[in-house]
Amino acid sequence: MKLSILKQQLNEAIQNVSKAISSRTTIPILSGIKVDVTMQGITLTASDTDISIQSFIPVEDDRQTIAQVERPGSVVLPAKFFVEIIKKLPSANIEIEVRDQFQTFLRAGSTDIQMVGLDPEEYPILPSVEENQVLTVNGDLLKTMIKQTVFSISSNETTPILTGVLWQLQHGEMKFVATDRHRLASRSATIEVDSDLHFYNIVIAGKTLNELSKIIPEHTKVDIVVADNQVLFKVGNVLFYTRILDGTYPDTSKIIPNQYKTELVLDTKSLTEAIDRAYLLSREEKTNIVRLQTKEDGTIEISSSSNELGRVTEQLEVKRFDGEPLRIAFNSKYMLDVLKVVECEQIFIGFTGAMSPIIIKPTEHVNSLHLILPYRTTN
Amino acid sequence: MKLSILKQQLNEAIQNVSKAISSRTTIPILSGIKVDVTMQGITLTASDTDISIQSFIPVEDDRQTIAQVERPGSVVLPAKFFVEIIKKLPSANIEIEVRDQFQTFLRAGSTDIQMVGLDPEEYPILPSVEENQVLTVNGDLLKTMIKQTVFSISSNETTPILTGVLWQLQHGEMKFVATDRHRLASRSATIEVDSDLHFYNIVIAGKTLNELSKIIPEHTKVDIVVADNQVLFKVGNVLFYTRILDGTYPDTSKIIPNQYKTELVLDTKSLTEAIDRAYLLSREEKTNIVRLQTKEDGTIEISSSSNELGRVTEQLEVKRFDGEPLRIAFNSKYMLDVLKVVECEQIFIGFTGAMSPIIIKPTEHVNSLHLILPYRTTN
């Protein structure tokens, strides 16, 4: 293997695939990045078995020659060192050559680097994905849908299925659901897709989705290929493979109420700031408990208290108030997590009773819904 | 105690004094900030016994009325909550009132806060400082002198005196010295001061100096008052008290050579980048060992190697090379620490032998000097 390649393009491709490198891998070869060079271009592969990422650098694009390949070949290079040193090389062009026993030589300006390469034959082969279920979505929408649901997954590994986000597709509507049993987030969107295409129980690990979000640039289309036990995302020249979590996601549709005893519409920013101040105090008590109650003058009061530190009381105007007076307590951190991602000026909150689910929805559209279970408190 | 005060000025003063709050204090009252209100203004005090910071907010400055005091008084408020909540209050003006048993009420816009205050009589009184040794220095210079020395202090608490920076003043020359026995940093500056004023063994903890740096704004004069066992820094309306470390700082003057076997002058940026790349590899070996050797063609080679990962070799032009050929190994992290703070385009490095001190100095002035002991290596 022998080639010269532009540093910038190599660096970008390395940064993309490095998201799949785990520092705690038990399979030594997976602490490396596989480099495959053909006359068409360079393919980099990294994997932690849950996620595999492949990035392709063509020898040329519309604007310029990116690489000149003298001799094709393959090698596996130590990931951490490779990722860091390429970024810091002093010249725009890098020469790479693999010699005996996968010893790899890099030269850039007056810097010479020798890397202990490993045999690419030992690198696991990525499972092939049958392309019979393919859909294309807007990358910005996909990132928003991930952001608005992924924070509600469970961090408890005893129920692995809840550490993922459920994906469903039916009649051209794609829906994401995440829950940790104390709260739930759901977000749906209409997408242009063959109406026959559907799936019901695709669950993808939350941490995988966070990594996926990072490699999707703005204003990009993402092709999604759904296979039996894995999903492949195609983002430009990057292929992102993830396995689907085993198990059946619980049916959450029944716990979402559609009638409320009390309905509020509030200014999102004012509510966020008021709860944030109450949270500061509740956090010191480690409970995050904040109370919300309706007042006779039509406002609401948000409060938190600590025996050691004191009390925060917030008076808040409401835009709309229907139904019964209310006194309820909830985890302010959960509420802030929702308010940070809703992206709307006004927010609807529906209450079904002091011990029943709280529903939070943007007023501008019906695509997203968040649920928080209240706290039982003594007063 | 009852007053109203502008949020911005109160917040700035709180941020300044909060640098003295330790999260691990064993004295409960010191987890609070003391607030003293007179008709002239508001004084905030925080202390962790090593450092005490006092900030004064006058009731008015040249431009505006900052506070309106209705009733003077004092209280101690819980620091962490006080620091965080003031920053997040929704209005430009804050009303503060202390009622029975130091219960403190704050109102800002539609936010009401109650804080459990403590008795100010229980707060320790700051030791008084005799103002017989006073000097005034440029704040920017002081920050630079701290930055160029403090990284060389020892982190080993078994020799407490080395966890500080030595300050000396003699004939109008102020000098800072720090060493951890493996490296040494010294920086001096001529300051305008009464030539009678001198001190030889003022040692101030490194972490204290880092906190001091943070509260010095740009282009400010700092008054320094040196007393028997403490130093007071006056920065605008902020008073920063620190104790002087006990003990006698070792005499380091004898270990600094003034003759060299090999002398190099190098471009600082090129050298920094080359060592940084070599460091990447040496860091993986946990030793940080990098080798430097002179070549017959008048260049130098910087290299590091790892059995598992490979080797980095850097070829570097020299601006000047005098003396014997050289082969030496040193801790690349120590060298990078120096190169990051020297602030000069070209750097002088003097070598006194493979096992003797390496001296690093800027070429543009003689005010700073760094010393690194080399590593003994097998080849």
PDB file of C-alpha atoms in Angstrom, chain A residues 263-267 317-321 346-349 363:
ATOM      1  CA  GLU A 263     -54.935  22.699  31.323  1.00  0.00           C
ATOM      2  CA  LEU A 264     -52.321  25.472  31.252  1.00  0.00           C
ATOM      3  CA  VAL A 265     -50.658  27.360  28.440  1.00  0.00           C
ATOM      4  CA  LEU A 266     -47.495  29.219  29.506  1.00  0.00           C
ATOM      5  CA  ASP A 267     -44.676  31.218  28.004  1.00  0.00           C
ATOM      6  CA  GLU A 317     -48.666  34.618  34.463  1.00  0.00           C
ATOM      7  CA  VAL A 318     -50.577  32.049  32.435  1.00  0.00           C
ATOM      8  CA  LYS A 319     -51.699  32.454  28.826  1.00  0.00           C
ATOM      9  CA  ARG A 320     -54.623  30.057  29.315  1.00  0.00           C
ATOM     10  CA  PHE A 321     -55.991  28.230  32.348  1.00  0.00           C
ATOM     11  CA  GLN A 346     -45.675  28.676  24.254  1.00  0.00           C
ATOM     12  CA  ILE A 347     -46.127  25.374  25.966  1.00  0.00           C
ATOM     13  CA  PHE A 348     -49.235  23.358  26.879  1.00  0.00           C
ATOM     14  CA  ILE A 349     -49.237  21.421  30.150  1.00  0.00           C
ATOM     15  CA  THR A 363     -48.792  24.649  21.271  1.00  0.00           C
TER      16      THR A 363
END
